Short mmCIF file of C-alpha atoms (C1' of nucleotides) in Angstrom, two decimals:
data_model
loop_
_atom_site.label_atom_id
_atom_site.label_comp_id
_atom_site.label_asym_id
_atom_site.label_seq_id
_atom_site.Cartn_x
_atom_site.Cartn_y
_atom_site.Cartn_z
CA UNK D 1 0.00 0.00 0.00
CA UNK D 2 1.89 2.57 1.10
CA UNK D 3 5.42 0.54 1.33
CA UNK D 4 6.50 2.05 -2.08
CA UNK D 5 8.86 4.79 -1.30
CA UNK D 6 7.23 6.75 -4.19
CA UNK D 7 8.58 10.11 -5.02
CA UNK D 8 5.85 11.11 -7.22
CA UNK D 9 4.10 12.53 -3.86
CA UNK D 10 3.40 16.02 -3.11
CA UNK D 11 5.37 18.29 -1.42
CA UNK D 12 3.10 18.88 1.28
CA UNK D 13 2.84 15.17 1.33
CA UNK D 14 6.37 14.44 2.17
CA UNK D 15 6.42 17.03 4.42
CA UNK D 16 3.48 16.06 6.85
CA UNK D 17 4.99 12.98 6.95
CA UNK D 18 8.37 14.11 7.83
CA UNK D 19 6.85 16.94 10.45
CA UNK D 20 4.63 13.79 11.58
CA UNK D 21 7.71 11.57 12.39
CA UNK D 22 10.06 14.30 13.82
CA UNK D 23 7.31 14.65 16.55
CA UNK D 24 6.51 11.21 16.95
CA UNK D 25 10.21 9.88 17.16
CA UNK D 26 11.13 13.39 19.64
CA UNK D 27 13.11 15.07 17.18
CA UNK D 28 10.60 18.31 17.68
CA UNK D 29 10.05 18.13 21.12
CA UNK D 30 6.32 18.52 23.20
CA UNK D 31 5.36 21.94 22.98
CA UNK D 32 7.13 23.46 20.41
CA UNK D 33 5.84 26.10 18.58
CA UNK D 34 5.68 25.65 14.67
CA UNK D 35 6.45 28.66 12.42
CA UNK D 36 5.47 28.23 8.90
CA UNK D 37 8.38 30.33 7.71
CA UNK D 38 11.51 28.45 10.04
CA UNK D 39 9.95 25.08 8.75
CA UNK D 40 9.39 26.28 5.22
CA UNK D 41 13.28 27.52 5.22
CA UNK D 42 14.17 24.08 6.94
CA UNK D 43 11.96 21.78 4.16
CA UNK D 44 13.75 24.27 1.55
CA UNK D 45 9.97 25.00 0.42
CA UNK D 46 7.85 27.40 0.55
CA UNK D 47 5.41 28.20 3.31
CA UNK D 48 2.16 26.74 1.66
CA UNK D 49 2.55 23.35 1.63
CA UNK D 50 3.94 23.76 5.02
CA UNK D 51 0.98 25.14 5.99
CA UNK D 52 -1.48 22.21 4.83
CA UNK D 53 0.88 19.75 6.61
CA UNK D 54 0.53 22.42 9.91
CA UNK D 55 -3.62 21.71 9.69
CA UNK D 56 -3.59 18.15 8.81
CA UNK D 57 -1.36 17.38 11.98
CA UNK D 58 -4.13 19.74 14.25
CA UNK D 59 -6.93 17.53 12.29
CA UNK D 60 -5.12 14.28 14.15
CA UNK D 61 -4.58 15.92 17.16
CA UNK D 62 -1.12 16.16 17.18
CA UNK D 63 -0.80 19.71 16.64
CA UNK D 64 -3.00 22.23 18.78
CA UNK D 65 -2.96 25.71 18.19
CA UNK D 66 0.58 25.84 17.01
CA UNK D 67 2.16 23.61 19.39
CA UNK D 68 3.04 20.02 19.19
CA UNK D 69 0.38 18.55 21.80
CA UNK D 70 1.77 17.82 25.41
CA UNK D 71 0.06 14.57 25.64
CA UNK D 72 -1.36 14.78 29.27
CA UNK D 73 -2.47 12.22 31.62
CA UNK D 74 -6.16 12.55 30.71
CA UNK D 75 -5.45 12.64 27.05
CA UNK D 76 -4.06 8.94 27.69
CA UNK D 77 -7.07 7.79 29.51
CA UNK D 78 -9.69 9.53 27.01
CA UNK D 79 -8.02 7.82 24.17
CA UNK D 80 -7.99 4.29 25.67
CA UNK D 81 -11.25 4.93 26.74
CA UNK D 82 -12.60 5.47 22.99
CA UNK D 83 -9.83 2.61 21.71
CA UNK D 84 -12.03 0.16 24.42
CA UNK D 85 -14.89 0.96 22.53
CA UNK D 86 -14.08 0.73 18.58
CA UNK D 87 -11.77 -2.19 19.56
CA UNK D 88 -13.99 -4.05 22.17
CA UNK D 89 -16.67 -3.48 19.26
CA UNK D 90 -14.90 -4.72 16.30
CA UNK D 91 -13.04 -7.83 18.28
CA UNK D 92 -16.65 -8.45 18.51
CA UNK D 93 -17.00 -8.13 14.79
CA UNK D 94 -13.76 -10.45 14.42
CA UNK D 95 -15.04 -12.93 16.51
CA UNK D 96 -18.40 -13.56 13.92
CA UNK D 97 -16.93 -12.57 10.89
CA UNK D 98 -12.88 -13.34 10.10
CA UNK D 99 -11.71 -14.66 7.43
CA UNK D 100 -9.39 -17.78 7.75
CA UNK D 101 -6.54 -16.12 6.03
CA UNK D 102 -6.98 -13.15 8.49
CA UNK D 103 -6.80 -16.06 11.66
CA UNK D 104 -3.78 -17.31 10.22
CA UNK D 105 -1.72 -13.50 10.00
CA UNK D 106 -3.57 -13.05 13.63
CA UNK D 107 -1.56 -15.78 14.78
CA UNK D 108 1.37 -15.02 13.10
CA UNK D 109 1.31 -11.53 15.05
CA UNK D 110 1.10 -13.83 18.52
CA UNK D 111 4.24 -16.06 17.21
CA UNK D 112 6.27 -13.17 16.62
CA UNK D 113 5.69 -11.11 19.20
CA UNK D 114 7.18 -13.81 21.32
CA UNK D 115 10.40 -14.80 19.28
CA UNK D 116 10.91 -11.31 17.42
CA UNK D 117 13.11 -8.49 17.88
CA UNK D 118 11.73 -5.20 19.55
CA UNK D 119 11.15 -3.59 16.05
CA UNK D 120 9.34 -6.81 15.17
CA UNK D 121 7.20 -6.78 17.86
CA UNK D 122 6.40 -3.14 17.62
CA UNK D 123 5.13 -3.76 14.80
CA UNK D 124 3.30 -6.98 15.09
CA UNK D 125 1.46 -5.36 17.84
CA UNK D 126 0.36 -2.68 15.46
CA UNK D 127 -0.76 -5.11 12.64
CA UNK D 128 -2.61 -7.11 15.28
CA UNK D 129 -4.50 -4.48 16.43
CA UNK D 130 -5.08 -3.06 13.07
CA UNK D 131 -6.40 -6.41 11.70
CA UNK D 132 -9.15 -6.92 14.19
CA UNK D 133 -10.14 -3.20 13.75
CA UNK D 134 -10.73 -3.87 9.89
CA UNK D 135 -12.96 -6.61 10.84
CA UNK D 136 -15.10 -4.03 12.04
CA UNK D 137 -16.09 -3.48 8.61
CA UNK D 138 -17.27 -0.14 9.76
CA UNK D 139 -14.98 2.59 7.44
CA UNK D 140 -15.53 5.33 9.54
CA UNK D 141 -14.89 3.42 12.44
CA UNK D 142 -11.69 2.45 11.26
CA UNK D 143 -11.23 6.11 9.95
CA UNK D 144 -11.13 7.72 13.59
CA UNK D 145 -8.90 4.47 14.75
CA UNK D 146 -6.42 5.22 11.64
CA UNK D 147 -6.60 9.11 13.10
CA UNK D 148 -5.94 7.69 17.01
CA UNK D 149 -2.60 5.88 15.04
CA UNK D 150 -0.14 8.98 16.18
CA UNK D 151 -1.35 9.50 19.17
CA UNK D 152 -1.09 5.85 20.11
CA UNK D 153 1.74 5.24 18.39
CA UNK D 154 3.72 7.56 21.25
CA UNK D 155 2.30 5.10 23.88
CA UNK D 156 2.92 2.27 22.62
CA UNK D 157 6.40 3.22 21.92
CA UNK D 158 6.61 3.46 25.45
CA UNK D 159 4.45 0.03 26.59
CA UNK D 160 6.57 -2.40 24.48
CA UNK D 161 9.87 -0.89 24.60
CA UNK D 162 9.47 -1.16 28.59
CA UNK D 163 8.55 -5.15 28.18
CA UNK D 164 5.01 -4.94 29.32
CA UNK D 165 4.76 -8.23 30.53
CA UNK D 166 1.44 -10.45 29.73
CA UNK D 167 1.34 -8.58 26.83
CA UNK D 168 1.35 -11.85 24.26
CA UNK D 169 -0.05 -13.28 26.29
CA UNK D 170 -3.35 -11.11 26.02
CA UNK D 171 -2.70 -10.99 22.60
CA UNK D 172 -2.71 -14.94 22.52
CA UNK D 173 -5.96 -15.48 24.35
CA UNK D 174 -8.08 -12.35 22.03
CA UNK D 175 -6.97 -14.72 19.31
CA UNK D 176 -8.27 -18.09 21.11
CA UNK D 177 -11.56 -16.44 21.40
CA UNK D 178 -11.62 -15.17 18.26
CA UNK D 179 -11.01 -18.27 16.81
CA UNK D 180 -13.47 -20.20 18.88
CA UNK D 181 -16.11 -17.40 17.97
CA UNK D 182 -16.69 -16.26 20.93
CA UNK D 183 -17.55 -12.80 20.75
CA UNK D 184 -18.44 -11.80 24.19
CA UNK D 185 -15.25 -13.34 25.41
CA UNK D 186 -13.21 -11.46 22.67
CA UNK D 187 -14.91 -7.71 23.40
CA UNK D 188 -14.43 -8.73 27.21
CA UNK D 189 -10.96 -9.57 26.84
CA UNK D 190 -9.46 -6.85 24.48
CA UNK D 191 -10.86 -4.63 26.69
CA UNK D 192 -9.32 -5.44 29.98
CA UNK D 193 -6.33 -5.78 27.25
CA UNK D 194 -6.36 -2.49 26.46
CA UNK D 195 -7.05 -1.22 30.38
CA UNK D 196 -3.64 -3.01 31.24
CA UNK D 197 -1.72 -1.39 28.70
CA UNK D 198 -3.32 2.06 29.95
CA UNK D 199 -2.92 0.98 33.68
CA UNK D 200 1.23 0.30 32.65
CA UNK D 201 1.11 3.32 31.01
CA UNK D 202 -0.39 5.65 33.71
CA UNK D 203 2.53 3.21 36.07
CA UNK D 204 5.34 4.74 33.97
CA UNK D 205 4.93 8.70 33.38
CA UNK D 206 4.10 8.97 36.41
CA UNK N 1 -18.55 31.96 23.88
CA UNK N 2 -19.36 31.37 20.48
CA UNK N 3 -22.66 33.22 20.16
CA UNK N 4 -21.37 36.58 19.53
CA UNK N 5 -22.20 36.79 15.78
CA UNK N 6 -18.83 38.27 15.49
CA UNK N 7 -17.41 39.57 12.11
CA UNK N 8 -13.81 39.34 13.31
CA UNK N 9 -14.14 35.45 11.68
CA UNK N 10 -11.13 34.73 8.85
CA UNK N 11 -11.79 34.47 5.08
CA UNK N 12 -11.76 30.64 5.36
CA UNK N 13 -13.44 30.46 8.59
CA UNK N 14 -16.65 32.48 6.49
CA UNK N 15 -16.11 30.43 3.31
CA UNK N 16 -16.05 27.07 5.66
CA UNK N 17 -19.09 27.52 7.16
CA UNK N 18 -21.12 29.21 3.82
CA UNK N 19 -19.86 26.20 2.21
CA UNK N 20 -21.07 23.50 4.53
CA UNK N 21 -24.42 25.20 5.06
CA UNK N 22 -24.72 25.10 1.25
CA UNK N 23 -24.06 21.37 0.97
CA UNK N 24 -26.68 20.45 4.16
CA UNK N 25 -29.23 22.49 2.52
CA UNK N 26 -28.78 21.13 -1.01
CA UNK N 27 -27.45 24.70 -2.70
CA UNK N 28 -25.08 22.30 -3.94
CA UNK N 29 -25.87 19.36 -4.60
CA UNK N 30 -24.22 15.97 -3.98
CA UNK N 31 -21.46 15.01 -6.45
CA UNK N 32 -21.01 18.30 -7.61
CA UNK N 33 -17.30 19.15 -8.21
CA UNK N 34 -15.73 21.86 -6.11
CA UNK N 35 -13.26 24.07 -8.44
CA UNK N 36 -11.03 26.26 -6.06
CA UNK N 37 -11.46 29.21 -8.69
CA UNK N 38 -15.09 28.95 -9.36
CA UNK N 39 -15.73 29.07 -5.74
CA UNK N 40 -13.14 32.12 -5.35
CA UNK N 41 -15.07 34.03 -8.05
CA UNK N 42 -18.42 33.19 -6.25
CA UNK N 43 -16.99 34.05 -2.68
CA UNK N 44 -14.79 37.59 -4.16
CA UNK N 45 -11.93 35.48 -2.36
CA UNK N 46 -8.42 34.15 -3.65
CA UNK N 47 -8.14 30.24 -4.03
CA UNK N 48 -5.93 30.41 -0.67
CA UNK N 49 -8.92 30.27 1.88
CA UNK N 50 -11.32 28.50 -0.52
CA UNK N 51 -8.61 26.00 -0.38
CA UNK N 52 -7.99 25.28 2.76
CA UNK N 53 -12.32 25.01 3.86
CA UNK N 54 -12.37 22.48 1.50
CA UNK N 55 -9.72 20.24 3.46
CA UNK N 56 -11.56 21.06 6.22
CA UNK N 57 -14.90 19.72 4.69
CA UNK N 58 -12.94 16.99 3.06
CA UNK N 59 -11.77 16.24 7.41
CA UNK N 60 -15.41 16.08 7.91
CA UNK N 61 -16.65 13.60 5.24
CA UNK N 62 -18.71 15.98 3.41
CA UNK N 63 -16.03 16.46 0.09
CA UNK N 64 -14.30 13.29 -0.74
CA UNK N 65 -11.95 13.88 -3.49
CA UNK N 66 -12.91 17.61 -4.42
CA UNK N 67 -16.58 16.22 -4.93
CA UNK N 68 -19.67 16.90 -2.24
CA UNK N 69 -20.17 13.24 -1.05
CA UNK N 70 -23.02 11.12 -2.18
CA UNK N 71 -24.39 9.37 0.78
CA UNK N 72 -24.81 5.81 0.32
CA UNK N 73 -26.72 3.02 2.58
CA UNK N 74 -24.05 1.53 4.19
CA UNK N 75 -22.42 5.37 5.10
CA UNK N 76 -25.59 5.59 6.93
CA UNK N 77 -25.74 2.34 8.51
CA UNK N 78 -22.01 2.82 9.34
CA UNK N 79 -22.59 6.21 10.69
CA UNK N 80 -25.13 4.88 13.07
CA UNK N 81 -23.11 2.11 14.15
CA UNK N 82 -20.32 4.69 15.43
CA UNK N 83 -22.88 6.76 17.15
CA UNK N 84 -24.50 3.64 18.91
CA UNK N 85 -21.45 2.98 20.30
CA UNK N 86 -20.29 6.52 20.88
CA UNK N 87 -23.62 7.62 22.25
CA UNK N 88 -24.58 4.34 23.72
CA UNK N 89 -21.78 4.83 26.20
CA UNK N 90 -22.06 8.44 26.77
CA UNK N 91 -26.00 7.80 28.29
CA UNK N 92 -24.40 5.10 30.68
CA UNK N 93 -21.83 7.97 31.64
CA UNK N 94 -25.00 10.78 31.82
CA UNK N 95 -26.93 7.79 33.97
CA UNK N 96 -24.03 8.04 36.67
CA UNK N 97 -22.74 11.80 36.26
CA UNK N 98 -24.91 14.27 35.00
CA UNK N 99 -25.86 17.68 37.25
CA UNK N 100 -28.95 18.40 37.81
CA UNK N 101 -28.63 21.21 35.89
CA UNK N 102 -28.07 19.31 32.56
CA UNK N 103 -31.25 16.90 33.82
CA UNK N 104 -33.90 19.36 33.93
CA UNK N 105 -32.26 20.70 29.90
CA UNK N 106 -32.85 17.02 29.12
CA UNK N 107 -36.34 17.62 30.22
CA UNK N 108 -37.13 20.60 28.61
CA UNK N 109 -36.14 19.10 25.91
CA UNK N 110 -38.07 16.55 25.82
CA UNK N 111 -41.09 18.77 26.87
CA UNK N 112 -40.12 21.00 24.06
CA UNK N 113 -39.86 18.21 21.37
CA UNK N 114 -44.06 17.52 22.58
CA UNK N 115 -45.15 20.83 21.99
CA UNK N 116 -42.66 23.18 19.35
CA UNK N 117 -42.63 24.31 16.48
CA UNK N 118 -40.58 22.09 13.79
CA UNK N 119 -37.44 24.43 13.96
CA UNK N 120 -37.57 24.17 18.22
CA UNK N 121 -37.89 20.28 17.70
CA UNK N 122 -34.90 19.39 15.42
CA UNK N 123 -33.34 22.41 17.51
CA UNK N 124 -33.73 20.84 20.75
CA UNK N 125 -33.43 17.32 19.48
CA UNK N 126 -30.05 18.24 18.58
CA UNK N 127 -29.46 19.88 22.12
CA UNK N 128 -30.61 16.29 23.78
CA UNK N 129 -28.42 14.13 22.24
CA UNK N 130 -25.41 16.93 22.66
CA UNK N 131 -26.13 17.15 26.33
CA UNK N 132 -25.34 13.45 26.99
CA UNK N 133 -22.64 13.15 24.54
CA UNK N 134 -20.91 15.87 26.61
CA UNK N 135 -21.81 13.55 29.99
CA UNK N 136 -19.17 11.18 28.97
CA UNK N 137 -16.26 13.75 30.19
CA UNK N 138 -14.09 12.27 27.00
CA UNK N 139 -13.07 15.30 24.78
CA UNK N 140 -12.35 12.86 22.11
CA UNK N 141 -15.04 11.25 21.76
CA UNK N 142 -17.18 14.42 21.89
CA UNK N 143 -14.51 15.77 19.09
CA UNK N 144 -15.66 12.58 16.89
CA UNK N 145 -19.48 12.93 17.63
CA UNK N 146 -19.02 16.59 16.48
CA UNK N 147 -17.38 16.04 12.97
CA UNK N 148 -20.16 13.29 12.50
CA UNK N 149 -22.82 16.49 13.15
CA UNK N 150 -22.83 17.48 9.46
CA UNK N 151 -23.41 14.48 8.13
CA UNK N 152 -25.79 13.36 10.85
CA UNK N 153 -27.83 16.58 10.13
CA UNK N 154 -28.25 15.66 6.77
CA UNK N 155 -30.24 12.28 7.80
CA UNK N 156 -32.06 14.02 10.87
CA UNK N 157 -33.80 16.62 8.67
CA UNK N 158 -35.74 13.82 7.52
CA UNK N 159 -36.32 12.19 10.76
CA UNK N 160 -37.69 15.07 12.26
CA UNK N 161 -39.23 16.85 9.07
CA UNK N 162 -41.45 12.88 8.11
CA UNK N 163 -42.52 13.03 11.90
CA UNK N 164 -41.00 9.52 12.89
CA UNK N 165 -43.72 8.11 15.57
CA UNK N 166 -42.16 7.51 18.98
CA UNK N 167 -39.13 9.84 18.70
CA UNK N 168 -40.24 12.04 22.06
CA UNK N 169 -41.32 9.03 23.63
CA UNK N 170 -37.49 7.41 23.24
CA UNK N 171 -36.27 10.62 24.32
CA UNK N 172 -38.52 10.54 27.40
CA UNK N 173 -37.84 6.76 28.21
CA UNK N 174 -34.24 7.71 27.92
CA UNK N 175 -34.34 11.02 30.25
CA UNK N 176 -35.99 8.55 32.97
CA UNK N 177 -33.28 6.05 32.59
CA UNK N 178 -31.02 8.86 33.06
CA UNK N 179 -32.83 10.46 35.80
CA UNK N 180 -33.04 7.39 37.84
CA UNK N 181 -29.39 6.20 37.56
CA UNK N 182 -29.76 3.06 35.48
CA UNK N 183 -26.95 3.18 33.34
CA UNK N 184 -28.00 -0.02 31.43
CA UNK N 185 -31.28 0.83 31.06
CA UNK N 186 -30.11 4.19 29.44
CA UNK N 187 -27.77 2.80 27.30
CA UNK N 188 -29.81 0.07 26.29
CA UNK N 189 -32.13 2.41 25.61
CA UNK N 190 -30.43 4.82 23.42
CA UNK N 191 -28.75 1.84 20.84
CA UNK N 192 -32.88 1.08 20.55
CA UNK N 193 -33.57 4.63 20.03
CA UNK N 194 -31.06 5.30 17.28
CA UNK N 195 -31.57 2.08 15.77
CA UNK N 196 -35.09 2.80 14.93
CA UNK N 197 -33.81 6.09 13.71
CA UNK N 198 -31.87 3.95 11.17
CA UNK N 199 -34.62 1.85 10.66
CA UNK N 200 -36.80 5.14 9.72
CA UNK N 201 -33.91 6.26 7.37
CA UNK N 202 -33.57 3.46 5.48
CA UNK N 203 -37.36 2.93 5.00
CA UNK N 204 -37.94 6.38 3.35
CA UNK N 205 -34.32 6.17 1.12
CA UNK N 206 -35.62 3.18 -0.31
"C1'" DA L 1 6.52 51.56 41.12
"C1'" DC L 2 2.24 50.57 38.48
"C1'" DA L 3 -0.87 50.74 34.88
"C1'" DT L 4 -1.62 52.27 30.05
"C1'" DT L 5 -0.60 53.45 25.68
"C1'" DT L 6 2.55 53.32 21.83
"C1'" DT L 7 5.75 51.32 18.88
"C1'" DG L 8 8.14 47.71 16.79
"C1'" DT L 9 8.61 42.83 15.51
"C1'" DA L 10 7.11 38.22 14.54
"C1'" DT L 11 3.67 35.51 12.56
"C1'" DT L 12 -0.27 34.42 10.19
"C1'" DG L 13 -3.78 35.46 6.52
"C1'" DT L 14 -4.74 36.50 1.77
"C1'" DA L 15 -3.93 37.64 -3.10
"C1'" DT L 16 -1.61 36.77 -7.19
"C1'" DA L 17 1.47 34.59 -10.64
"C1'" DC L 18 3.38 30.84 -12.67
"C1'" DA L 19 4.50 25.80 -13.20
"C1'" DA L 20 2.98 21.03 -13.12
"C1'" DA L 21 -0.45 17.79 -13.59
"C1'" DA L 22 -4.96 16.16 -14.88
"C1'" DA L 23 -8.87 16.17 -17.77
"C1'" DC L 24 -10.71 16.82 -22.32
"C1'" DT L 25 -10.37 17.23 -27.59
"C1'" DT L 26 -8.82 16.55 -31.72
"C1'" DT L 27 -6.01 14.30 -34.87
"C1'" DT L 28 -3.84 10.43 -36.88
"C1'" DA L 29 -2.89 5.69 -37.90
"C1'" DT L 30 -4.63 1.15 -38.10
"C1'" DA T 1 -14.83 3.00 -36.34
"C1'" DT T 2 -11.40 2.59 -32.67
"C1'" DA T 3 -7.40 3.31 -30.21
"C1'" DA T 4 -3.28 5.80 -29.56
"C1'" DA T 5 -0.96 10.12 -29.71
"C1'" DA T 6 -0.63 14.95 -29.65
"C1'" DG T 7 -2.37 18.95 -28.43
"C1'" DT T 8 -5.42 22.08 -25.79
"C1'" DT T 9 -7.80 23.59 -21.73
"C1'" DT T 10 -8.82 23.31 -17.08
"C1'" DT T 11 -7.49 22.71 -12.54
"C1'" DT T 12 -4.38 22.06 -8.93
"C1'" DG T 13 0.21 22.76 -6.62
"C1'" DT T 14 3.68 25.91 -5.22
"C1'" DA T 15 6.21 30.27 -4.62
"C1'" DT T 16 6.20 34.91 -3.45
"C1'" DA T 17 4.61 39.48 -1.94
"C1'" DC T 18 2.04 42.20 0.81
"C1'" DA T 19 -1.64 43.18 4.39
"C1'" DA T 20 -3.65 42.26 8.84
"C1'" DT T 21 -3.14 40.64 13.30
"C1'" DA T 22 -1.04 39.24 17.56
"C1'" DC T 23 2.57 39.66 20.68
"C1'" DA T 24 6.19 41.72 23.26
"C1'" DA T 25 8.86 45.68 24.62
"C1'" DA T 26 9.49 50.33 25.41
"C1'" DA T 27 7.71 54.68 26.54
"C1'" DT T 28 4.54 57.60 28.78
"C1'" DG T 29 1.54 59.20 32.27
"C1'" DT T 30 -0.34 58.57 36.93
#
DNA sequence: ACATTTTGTATTGTATACAAAAACTTTTAT
DNA sequence: ATAAAAGTTTTTGTATACAATACAAAATGT
């Protein structure tokens, strides 16, 4: 999808996407204030596609009002909270409706996030996640989960790089009920799945 | 906050909301291709703030690729899906939290949906469901229930303007629920209540 | 010394011009 | 007649200039 490291994109493409992963990896720290013209000079472009990457990054939240967001203790709970609800919802969905081949890279995740490296299983968790959430079959749904991605993405940094442990484990048995159909189980269990990773969360920034 | 009609609003803030309104009322109709320069010419504006209230209404779902959407079925089955879940949760939250203040609103808006004009009842059906949307205390999720508002509005003019049967009674049923703390009951409840809003909305687009 | 106005500077908002790309037409070859 | 190619027009993307606004600092009066 978007693996091809096309250069055909826009300039205000590349340069969200660059602004995007200088906050999310800390390069532009919390708080920062972003001036069209310093960034403009810095991208060597001019200040108008700088400005559409500016108001796509408020759109998902990581920008507000000029500033890269200081993610605060509340915004952590408030976005587990909604994540419990479009991911309790579509492991749900998963439960009744996956397909086999989308079992089979759901337990792939689980087997790799137990023998891979820490990229690997940063990124199996991701794919995990993201596969039950397209079983929701609900676009939109999936839509505000994609827009969540940034925000999460600077948690979860922090949950699997700290060894959360149970964390497969959780992963293992949201499978096993998915597998088995059991959709109660599976809404039940990716819930208190997702309340652990806020609880270790909440445990380290504090 | 808000409700000084102030004229201290940007070029693109104005455009924005002219634009939108145009689209929910049907000035322009869906599918209808949005040229930057057209619109300039219509608004006495540059492209530059045309511009950027079309991301903005592209953000919201109501432009999708420089055309006005054309809702489908399944955007407004999925649109109700998110707001069962959204909302269905929020009316637990209301049944536990809400001030007294907020309850007797609720009421009058209820009492207001028996007896108003149709303006005061798609007004204050709008104000019920807002009120417990903002009882869930989750900024987020409130954010998402808001960007769902235009598109929302487009289906509830017909709810409210074919007089579905039962609407005030839901409402009632659910400011009860709410009144007497049973959180299950009210979110039971409201998933019933907006389901049968679906149900009306499908029945007439048919 | 404190509050208030004034001035200067930094930053954003808007208009305009031009280049690149996309969408349409017409022409040409099969 | 159809499909490909070339050309034309429309539309979007980007750069730049200037105007309006917001912010901070200095100056003025109390």
């Amino acid at each position: 999808m978007q693996g091809s490291p096309n250069k055909a994109r826009t300039a205000h493409q590349q340069s969200y996407e660059a602004l995007r992963d200088m906050i999310l990896n800390g390069t532009i720290a919390q708080g920062t204030k972003l001036v069209e013209e310093k960034l403009a000079a810095e991208f060597n472009l001019s200040r108008t596609p700088i400005r559409e990457s500016i108001r796509k990054l408020e759109q998902e939240g990581l920008v507000v009002n000029k500033r890269v967001v200081k993610l605060s203790e509340s915004d952590l709970r408030n976005t587990f909270e909604l994540r419990k609800l479009l991911e309790g919802h579509a492991a749900r969905s998963a439960a009744i409706y996956l397909s086999e081949k989308d079992l089979l890279r759901l337990e792939r995740c689980v087997e790799v996030g137990r023998s891979g490296t820490l990229n690997e299983i940063m990124e199996v968790n991701k794919e995990f996640h993201e596969i039950i959430m397209h079983a929701s079959n609900n676009p939109l749904m999936i839509d505000v989960f994609d827009r969540m991605q940034s925000v999460i993405y600077l948690f979860r940094h922090t949950v699997v790089y700290y060894h959360r442990p149970f964390l497969i484990d959780e992963h293992q048995r949201i499978f096993e009920a998915i597998r088995a159909h059991d959709s109660d189980t599976a809404e039940q269990l990716m819930k208190e799945h997702l309340q652990a990773d806020l609880d270790f969360c909440l445990h380290l920034i504090r």
